[in-house]
mmCIF file of C-alpha atoms and ligand atoms in Angstrom:
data_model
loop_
_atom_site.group_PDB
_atom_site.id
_atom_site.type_symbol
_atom_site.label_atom_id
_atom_site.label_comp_id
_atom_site.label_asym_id
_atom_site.label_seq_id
_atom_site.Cartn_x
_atom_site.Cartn_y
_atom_site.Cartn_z
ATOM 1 C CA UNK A 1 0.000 0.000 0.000
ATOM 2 C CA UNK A 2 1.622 3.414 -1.161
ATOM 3 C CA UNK A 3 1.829 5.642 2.260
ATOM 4 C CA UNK A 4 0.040 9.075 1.860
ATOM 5 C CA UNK A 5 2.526 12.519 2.069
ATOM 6 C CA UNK A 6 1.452 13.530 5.364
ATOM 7 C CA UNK A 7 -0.601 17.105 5.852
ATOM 8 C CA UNK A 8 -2.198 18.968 8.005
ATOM 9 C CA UNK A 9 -5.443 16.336 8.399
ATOM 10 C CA UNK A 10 -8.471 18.382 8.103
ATOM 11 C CA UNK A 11 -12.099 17.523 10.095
ATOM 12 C CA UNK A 12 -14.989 17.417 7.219
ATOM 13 C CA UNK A 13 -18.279 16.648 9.771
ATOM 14 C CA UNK A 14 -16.037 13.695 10.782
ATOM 15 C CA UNK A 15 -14.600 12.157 8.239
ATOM 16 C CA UNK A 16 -10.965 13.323 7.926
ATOM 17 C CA UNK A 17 -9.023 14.420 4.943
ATOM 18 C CA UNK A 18 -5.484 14.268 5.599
ATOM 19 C CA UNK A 19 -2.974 13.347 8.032
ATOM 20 C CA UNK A 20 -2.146 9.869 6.680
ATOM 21 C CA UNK A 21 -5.358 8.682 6.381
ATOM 22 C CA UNK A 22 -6.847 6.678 3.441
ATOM 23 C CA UNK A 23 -7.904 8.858 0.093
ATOM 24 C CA UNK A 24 -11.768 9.926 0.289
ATOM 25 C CA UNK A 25 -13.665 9.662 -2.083
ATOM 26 C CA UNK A 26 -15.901 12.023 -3.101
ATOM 27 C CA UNK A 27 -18.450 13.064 -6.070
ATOM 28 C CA UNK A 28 -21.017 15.683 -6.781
ATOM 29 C CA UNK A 29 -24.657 15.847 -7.781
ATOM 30 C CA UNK A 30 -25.825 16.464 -11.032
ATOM 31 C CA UNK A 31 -29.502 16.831 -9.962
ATOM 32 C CA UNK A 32 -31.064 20.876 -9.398
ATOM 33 C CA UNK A 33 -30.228 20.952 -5.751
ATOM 34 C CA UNK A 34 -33.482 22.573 -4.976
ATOM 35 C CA UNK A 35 -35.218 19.274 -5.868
ATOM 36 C CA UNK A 36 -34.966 17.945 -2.856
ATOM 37 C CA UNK A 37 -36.507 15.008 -3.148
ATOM 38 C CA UNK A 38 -33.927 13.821 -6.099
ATOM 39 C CA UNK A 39 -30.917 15.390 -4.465
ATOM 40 C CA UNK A 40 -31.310 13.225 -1.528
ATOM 41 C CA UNK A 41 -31.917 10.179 -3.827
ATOM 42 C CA UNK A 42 -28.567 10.304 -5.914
ATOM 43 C CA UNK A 43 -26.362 11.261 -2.459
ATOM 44 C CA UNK A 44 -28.013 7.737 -1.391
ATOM 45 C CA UNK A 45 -26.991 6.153 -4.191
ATOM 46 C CA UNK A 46 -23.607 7.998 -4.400
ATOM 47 C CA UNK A 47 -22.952 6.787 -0.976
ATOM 48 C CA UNK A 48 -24.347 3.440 -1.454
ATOM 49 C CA UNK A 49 -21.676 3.244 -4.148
ATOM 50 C CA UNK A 50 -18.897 4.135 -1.943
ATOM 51 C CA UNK A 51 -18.532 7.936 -1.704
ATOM 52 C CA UNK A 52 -17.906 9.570 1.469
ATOM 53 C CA UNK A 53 -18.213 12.899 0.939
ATOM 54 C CA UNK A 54 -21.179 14.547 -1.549
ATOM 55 C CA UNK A 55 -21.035 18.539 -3.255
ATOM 56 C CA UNK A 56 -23.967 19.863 -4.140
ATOM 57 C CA UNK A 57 -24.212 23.172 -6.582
ATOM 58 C CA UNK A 58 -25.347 26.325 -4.541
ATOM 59 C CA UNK A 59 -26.897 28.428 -7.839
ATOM 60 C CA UNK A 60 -29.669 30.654 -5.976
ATOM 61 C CA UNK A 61 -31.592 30.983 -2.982
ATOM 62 C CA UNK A 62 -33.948 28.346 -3.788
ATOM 63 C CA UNK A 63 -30.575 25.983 -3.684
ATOM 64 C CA UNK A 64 -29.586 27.962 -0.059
ATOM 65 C CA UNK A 65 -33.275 27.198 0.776
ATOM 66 C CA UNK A 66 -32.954 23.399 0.335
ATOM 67 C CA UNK A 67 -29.540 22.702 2.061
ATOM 68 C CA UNK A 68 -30.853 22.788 6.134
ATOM 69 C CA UNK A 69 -33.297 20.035 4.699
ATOM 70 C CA UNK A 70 -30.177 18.014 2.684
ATOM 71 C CA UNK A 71 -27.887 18.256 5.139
ATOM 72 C CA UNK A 72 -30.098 16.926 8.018
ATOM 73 C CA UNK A 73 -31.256 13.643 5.843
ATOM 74 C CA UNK A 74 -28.022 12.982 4.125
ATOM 75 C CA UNK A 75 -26.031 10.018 5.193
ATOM 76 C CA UNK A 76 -22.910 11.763 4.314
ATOM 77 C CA UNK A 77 -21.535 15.118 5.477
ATOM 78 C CA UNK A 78 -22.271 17.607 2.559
ATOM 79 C CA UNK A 79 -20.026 20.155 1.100
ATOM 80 C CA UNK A 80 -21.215 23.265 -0.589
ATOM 81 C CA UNK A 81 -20.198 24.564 -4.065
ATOM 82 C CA UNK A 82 -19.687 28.196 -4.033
ATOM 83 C CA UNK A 83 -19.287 30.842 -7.125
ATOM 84 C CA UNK A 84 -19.350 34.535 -7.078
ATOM 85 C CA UNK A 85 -22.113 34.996 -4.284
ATOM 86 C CA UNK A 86 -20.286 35.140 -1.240
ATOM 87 C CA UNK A 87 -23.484 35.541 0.820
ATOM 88 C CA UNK A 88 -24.720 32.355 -0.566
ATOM 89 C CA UNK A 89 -21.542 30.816 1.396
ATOM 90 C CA UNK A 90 -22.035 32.147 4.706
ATOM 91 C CA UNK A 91 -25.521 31.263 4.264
ATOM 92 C CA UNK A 92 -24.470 27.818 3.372
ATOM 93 C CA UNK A 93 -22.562 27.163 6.676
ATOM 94 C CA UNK A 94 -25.109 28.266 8.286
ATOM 95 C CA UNK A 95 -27.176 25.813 7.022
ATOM 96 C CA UNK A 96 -25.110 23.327 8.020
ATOM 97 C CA UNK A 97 -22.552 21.882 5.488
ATOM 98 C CA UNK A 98 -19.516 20.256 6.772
ATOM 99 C CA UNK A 99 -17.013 21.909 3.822
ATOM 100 C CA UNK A 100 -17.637 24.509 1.045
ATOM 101 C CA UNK A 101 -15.539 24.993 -2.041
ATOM 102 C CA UNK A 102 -14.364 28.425 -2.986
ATOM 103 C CA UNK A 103 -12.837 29.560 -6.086
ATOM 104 C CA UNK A 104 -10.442 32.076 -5.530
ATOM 105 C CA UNK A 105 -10.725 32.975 -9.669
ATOM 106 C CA UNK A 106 -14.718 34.271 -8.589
ATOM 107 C CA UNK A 107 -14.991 35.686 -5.150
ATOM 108 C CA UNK A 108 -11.758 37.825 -4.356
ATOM 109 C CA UNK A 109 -13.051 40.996 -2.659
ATOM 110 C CA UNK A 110 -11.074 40.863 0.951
ATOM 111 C CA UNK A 111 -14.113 41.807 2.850
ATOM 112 C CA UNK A 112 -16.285 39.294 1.638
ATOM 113 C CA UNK A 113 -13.754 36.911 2.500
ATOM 114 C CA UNK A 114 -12.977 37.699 5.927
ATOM 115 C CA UNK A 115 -16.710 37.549 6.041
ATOM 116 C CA UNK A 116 -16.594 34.377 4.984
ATOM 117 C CA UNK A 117 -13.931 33.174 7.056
ATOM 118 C CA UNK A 118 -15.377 34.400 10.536
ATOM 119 C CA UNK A 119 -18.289 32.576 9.896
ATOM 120 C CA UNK A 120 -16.403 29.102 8.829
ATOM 121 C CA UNK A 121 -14.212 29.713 12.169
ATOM 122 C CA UNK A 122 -17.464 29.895 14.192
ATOM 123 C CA UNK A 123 -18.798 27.000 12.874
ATOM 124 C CA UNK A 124 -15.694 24.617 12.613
ATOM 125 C CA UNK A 125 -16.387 24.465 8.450
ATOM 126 C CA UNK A 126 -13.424 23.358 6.231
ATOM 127 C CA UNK A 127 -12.922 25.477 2.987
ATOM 128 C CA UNK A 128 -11.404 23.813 -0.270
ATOM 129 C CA UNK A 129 -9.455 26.465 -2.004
ATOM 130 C CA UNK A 130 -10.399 25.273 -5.554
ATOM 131 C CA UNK A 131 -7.891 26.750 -8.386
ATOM 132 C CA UNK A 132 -8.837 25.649 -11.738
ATOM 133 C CA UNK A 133 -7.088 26.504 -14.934
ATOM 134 C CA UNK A 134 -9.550 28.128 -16.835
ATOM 135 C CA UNK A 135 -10.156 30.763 -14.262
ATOM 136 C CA UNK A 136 -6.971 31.459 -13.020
ATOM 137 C CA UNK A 137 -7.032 35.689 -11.818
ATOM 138 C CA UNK A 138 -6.701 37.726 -14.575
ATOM 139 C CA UNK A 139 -3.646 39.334 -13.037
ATOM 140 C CA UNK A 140 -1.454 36.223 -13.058
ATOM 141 C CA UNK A 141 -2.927 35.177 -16.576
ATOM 142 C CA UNK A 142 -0.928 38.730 -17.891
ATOM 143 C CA UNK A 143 1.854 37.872 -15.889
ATOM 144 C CA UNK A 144 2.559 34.695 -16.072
ATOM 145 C CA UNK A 145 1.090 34.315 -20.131
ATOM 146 C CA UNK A 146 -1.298 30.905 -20.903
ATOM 147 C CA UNK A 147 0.495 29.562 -24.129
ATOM 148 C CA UNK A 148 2.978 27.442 -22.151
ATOM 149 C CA UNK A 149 2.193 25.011 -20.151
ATOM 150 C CA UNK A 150 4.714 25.490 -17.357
ATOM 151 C CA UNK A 151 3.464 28.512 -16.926
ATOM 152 C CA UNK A 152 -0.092 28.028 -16.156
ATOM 153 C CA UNK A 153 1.236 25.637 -13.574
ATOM 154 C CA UNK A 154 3.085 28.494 -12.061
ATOM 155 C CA UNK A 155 0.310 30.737 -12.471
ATOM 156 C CA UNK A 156 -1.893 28.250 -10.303
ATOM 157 C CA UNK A 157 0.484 27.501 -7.814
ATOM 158 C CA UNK A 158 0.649 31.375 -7.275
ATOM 159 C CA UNK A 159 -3.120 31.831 -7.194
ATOM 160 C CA UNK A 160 -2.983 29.090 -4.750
ATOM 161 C CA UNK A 161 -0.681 30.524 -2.708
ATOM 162 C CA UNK A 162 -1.854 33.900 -2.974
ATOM 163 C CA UNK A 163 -5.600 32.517 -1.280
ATOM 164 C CA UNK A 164 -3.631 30.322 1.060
ATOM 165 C CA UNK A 165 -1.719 33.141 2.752
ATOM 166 C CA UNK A 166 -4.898 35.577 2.623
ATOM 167 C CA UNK A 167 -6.449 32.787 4.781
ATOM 168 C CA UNK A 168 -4.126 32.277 7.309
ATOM 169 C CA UNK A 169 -3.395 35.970 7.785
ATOM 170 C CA UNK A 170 -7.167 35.969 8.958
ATOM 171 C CA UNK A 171 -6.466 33.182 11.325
ATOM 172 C CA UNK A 172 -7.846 30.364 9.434
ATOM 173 C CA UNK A 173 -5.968 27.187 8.498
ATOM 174 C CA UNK A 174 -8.952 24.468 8.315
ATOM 175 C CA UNK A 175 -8.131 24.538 4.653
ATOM 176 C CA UNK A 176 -7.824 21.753 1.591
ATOM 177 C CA UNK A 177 -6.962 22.971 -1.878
ATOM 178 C CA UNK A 178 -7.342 21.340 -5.488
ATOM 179 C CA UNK A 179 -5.899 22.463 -8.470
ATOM 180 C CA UNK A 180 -7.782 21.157 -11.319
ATOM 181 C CA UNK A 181 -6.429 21.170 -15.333
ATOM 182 C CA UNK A 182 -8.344 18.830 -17.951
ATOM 183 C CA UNK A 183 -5.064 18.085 -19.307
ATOM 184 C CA UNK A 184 -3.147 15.480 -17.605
ATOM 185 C CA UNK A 185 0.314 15.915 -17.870
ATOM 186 C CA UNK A 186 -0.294 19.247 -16.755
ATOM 187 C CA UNK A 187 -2.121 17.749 -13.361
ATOM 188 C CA UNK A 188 0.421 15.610 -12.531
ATOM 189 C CA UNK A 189 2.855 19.082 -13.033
ATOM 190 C CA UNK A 190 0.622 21.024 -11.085
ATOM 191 C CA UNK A 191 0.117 18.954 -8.180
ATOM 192 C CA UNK A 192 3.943 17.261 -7.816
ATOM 193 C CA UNK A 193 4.857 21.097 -7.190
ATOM 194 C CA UNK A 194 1.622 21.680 -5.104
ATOM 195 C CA UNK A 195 2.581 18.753 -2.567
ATOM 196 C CA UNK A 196 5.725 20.491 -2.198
ATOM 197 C CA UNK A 197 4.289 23.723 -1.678
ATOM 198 C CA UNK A 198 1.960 23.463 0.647
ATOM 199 C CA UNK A 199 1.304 21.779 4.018
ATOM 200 C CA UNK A 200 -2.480 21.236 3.543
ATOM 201 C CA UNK A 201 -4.278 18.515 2.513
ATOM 202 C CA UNK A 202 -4.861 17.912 -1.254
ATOM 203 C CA UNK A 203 -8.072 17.096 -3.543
ATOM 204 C CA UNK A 204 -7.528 15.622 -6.716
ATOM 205 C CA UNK A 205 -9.269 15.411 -9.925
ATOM 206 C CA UNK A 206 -8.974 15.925 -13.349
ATOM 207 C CA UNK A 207 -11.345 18.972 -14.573
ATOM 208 C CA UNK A 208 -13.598 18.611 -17.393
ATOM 209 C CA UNK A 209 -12.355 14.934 -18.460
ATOM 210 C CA UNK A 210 -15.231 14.130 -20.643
ATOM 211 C CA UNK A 211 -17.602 10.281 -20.649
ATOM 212 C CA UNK A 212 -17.099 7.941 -19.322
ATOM 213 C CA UNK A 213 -14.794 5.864 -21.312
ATOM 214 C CA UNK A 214 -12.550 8.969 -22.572
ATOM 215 C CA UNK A 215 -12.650 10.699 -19.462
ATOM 216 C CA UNK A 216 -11.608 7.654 -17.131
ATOM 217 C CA UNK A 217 -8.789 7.256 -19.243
ATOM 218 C CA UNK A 218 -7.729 10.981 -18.626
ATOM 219 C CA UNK A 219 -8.504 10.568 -15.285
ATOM 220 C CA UNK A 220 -6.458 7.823 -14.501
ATOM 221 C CA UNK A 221 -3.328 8.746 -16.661
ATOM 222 C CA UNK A 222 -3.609 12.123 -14.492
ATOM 223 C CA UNK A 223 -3.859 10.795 -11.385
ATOM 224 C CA UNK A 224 -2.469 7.177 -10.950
ATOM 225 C CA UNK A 225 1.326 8.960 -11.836
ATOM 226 C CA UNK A 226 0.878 11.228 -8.500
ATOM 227 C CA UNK A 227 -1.186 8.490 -6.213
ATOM 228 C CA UNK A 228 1.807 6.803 -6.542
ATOM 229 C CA UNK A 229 3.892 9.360 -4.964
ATOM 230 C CA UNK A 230 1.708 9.236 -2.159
ATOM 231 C CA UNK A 231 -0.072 12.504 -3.173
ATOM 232 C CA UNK A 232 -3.962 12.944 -3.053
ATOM 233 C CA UNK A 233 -6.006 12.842 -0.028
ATOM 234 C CA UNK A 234 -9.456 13.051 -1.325
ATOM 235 C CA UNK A 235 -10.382 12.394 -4.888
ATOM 236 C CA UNK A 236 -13.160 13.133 -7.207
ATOM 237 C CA UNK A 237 -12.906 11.850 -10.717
ATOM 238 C CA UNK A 238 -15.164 13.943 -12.930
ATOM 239 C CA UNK A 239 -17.161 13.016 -15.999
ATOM 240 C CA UNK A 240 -20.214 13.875 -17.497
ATOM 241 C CA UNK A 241 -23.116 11.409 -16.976
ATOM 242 C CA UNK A 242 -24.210 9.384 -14.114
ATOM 243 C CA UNK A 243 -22.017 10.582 -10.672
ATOM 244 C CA UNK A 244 -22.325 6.869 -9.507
ATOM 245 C CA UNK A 245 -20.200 6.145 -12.524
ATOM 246 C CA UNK A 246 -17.639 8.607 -11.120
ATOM 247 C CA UNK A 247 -17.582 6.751 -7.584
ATOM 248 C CA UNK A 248 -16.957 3.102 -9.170
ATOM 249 C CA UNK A 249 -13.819 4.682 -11.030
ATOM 250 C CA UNK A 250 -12.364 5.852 -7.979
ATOM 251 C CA UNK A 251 -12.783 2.865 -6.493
ATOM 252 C CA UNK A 252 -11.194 0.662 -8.742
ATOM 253 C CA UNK A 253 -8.667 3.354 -9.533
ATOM 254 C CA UNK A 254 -7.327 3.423 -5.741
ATOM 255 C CA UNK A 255 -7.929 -0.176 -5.995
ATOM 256 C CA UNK A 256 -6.033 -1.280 -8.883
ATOM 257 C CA UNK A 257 -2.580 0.961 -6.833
ATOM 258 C CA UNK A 258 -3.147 -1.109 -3.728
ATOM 259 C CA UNK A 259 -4.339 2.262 -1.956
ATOM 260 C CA UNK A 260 -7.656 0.822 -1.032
ATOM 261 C CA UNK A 261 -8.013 -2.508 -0.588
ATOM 262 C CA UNK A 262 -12.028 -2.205 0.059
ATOM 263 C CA UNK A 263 -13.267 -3.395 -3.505
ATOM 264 C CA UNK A 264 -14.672 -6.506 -5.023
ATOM 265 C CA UNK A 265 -11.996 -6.721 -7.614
ATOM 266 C CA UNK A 266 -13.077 -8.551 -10.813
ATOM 267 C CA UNK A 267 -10.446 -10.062 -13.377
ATOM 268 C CA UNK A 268 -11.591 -11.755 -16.532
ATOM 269 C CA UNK A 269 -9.861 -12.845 -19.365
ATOM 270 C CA UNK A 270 -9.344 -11.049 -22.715
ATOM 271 C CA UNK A 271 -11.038 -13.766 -24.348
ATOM 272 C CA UNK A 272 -9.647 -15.664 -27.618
ATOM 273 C CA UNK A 273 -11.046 -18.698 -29.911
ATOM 274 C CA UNK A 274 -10.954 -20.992 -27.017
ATOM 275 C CA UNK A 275 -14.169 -19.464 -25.288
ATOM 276 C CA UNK A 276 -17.437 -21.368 -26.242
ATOM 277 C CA UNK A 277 -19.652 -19.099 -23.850
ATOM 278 C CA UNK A 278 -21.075 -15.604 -23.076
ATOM 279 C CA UNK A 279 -18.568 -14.346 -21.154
ATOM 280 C CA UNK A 280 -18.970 -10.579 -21.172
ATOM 281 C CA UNK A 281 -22.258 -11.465 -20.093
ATOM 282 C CA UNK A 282 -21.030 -13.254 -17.098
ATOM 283 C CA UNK A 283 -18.356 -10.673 -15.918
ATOM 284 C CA UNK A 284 -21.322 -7.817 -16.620
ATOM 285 C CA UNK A 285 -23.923 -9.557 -14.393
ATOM 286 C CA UNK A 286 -21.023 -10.358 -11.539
ATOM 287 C CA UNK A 287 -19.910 -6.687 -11.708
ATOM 288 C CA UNK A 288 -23.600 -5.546 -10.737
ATOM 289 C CA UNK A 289 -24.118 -8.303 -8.514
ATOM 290 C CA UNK A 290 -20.984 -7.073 -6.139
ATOM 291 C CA UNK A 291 -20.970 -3.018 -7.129
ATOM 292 C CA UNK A 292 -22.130 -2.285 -3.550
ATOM 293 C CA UNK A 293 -20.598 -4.703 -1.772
ATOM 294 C CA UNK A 294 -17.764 -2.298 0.064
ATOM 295 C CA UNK A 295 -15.209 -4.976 0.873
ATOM 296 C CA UNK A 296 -12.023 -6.751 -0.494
ATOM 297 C CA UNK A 297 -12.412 -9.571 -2.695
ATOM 298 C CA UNK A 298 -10.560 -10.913 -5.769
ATOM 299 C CA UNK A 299 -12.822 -12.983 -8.148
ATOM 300 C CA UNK A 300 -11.450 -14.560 -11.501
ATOM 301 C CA UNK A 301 -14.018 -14.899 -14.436
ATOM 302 C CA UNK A 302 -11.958 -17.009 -17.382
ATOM 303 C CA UNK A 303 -13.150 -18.251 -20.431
ATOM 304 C CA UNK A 304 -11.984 -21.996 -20.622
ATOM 305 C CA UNK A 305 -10.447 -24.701 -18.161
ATOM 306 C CA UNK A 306 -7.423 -24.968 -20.013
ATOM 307 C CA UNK A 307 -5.571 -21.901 -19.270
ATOM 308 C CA UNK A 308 -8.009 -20.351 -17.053
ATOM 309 C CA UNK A 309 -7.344 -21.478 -13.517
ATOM 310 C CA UNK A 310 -3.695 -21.177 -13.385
ATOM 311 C CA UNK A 311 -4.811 -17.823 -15.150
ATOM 312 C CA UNK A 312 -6.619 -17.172 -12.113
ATOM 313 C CA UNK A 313 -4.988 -18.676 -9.216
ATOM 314 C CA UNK A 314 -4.114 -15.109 -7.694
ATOM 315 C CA UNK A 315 -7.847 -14.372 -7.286
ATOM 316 C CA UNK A 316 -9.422 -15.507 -3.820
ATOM 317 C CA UNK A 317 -12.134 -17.499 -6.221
ATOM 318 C CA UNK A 318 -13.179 -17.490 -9.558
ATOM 319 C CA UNK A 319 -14.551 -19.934 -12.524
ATOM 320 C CA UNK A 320 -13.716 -20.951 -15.795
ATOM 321 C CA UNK A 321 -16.126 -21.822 -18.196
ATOM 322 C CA UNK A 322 -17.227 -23.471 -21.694
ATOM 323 C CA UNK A 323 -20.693 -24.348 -23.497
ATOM 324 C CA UNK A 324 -21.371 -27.603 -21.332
ATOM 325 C CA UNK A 325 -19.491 -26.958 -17.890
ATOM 326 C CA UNK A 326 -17.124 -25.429 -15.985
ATOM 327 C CA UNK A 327 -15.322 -25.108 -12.869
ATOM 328 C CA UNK A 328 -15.737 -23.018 -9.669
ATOM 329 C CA UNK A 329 -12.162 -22.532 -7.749
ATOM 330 C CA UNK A 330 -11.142 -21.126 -4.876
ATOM 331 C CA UNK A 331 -7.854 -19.948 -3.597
ATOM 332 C CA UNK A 332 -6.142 -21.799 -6.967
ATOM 333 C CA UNK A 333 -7.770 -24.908 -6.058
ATOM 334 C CA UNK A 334 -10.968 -26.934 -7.792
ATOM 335 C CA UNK A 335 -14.129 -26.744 -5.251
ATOM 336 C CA UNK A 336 -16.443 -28.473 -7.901
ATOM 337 C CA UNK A 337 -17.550 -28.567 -11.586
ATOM 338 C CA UNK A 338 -20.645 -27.666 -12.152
ATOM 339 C CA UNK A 339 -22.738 -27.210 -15.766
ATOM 340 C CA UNK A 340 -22.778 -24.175 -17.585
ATOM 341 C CA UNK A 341 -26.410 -22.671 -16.345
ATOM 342 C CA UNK A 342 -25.087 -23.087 -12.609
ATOM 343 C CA UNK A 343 -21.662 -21.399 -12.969
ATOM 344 C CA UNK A 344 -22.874 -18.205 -11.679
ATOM 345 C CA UNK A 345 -25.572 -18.992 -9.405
ATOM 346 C CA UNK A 346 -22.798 -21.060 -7.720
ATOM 347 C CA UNK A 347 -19.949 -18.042 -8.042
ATOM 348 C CA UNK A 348 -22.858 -15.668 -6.076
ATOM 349 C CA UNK A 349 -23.390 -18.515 -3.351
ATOM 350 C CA UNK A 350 -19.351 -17.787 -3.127
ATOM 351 C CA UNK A 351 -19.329 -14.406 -3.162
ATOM 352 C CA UNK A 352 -22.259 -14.105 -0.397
ATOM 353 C CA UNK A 353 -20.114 -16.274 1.840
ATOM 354 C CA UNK A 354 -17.382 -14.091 1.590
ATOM 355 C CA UNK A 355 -19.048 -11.669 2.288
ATOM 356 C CA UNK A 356 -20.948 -12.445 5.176
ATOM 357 C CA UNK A 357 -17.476 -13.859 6.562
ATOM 358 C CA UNK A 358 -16.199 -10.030 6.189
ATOM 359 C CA UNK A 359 -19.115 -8.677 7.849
ATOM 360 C CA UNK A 360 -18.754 -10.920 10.788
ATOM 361 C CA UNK A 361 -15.201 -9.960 11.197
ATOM 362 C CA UNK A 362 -16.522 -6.155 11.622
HETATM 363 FE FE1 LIG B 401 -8.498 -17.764 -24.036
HETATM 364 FE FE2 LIG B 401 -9.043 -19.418 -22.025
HETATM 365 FE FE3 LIG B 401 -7.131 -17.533 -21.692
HETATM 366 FE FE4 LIG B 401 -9.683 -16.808 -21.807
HETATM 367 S S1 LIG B 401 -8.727 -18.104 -20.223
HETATM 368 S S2 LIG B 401 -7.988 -15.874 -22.946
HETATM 369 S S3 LIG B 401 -10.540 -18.275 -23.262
HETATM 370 S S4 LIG B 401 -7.107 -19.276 -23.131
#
């Protein structure tokens, strides 16, 4: 397991980002935030997914309106998303969220932020400094130019540190800061040189990374390189779509670099003119049978006996299959064969075993 870069680990309505504590994962709610009634139902199923932490868009006062209400029936602490109105921020803390995200590109008048700031003190709220790189100030944009890359890299880390300082001047320190790009190479820049910068916890993401398929990919080329290095305490992978879609990415992403170990891994074979059965099919209906099941298994779906269980011996079980029957294994060895038509009902009576064992053992 890669050890997190320790920071200053920051309280978020008790779940703690930071420190060197596991990577959170978090999303954010594509619903109107207003509608109550759906808001709470995708934060159920984000959480039922696996996220810890939910945003929600603050647009207007019928958003501000809804929060007390969210907040009270979530089962997750909820953080606030913040542009321009800075009154729609304090109000939001008062309401009762357990973070808010402020971008210093959209609310920079000094009064409005100590105003801000006084109220977060008083009601222990964290604040995520969130720097993107389309709206970096328009004072470091001259300064620093936009054509290279390097130097909107700088440019952020100065915004960053610009906010950071502003904030503890005023006394306030219960801070976590992103710096977003939808490039990459440019992330992985951005936030080696933030780690070094700063002392404060750091979300990670990549910005604006597109579907699901093309925007996984950029979110995982992005981020995997600085996981690695122990960098990233909470993580939000964004794409357009479903948000449950963005939860199961982060899952298997922090699963897949032995950072989180609390995932029903699935590995299945590539396939090749050996297979004689519906195998996508198979992995497709074991992948929804486990999605919510939080806990650490390794499960090996193969497409023939010949190759398939010494192709799957490092799994904790697993089957391999053809048209007639196939075999369920466990732990590299044969439990039984079994025809086709009963491969999978048998791999679920293995998988609920598991993971009632794992429950028991909470
Ligand atoms: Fe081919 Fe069998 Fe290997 Fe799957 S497990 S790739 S079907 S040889």
């Amino acid at each position: 397991m890669y050890k997190r870069q320790d920071t200053k680990p920051i309280n978020v309505g008790g779940v703690i980002i930071g420190g060197n504590n596991d990577v959170v994962i978090q999303s954010m709610t594509n619903t109107k935030t207003h509608d109550i009634k759906n808001t709470l139902k995708q934060i159920n199923e984000l959480v039922k997914a696996g996220a810890q932490l939910v945003r929600v868009a603050v647009f207007d006062e019928k958003d501000i309106e809804a929060l007390e209400d969210i907040v009270k029936k979530s089962p997750c602490p909820i953080v606030a998303d913040i542009h321009f109105n800075h009154m729609f921020a304090i109000k939001a803390i008062e309401a009762g969220v357990a973070k808010i995200r402020l971008n210093p590109g959209n609310i920079s008048d000094e009064q409005q932020l100590k105003e801000i700031i006084n109220v977060a003190k008083k009601h222990n709220v964290a604040i995520r400094i969130g720097v993107n790189s389309g709206s970096i100030p328009l004072d470091l944009v001259s300064s620093h130019g936009v054509s290279a890359k390097a130097m909107i890299t700088a440019a952020m880390i100065t915004a960053a540190k610009r906010y950071v300082k502003f904030f503890e001047d005023n006394g306030f320190t219960n801070i976590i800061l992103s710096l977003k790009c939808s490039d990459p190479l440019l992330t992985i820049e951005t936030y080696h040189l933030a780690a070094k910068e700063f002392k404060y916890p750091l979300h990670i993401g990549v910005t604006e990374s597109g579907t699901l398929m093309n925007g996984t990919i950029k979110s995982c080329a992005g981020l995997a390189p600085i996981l690695v290095d122990g960098i990233g305490n909470t993580i939000r992978i964004s794409l357009t779509g479903n948000p449950v879609h963005e939860i199961t990415v982060c899952k298997k992403l922090l699963s897949s670099l032995g950072i989180s170990s609390n995932i029903v891994e699935i590995i299945s074979c590539p396939t090749c003119g050996r297979l004689d059965f519906n195998l996508e099919k198979v992995v497709n209906e074991i992948e929804e049978y486990t999605k919510d099941m939080n806990f650490p298994l390794k499960i090996a779906i193969l497409g023939c006996v010949v190759n398939g269980i010494g192709e799957g011996k490092e799994a904790d079980i697993g089957i391999a299959g053809s048209a007639k029957k196939g075999i369920i294994f466990e732990k590299g060895n044969v439990l039984k064969t079994v025809p086709e038509n009963q491969l999978v009902p048998e791999l679920k009576k293995l998988i609920n075993k598991y993971f009632e064992l794992y429950k028991k053992s909470k």
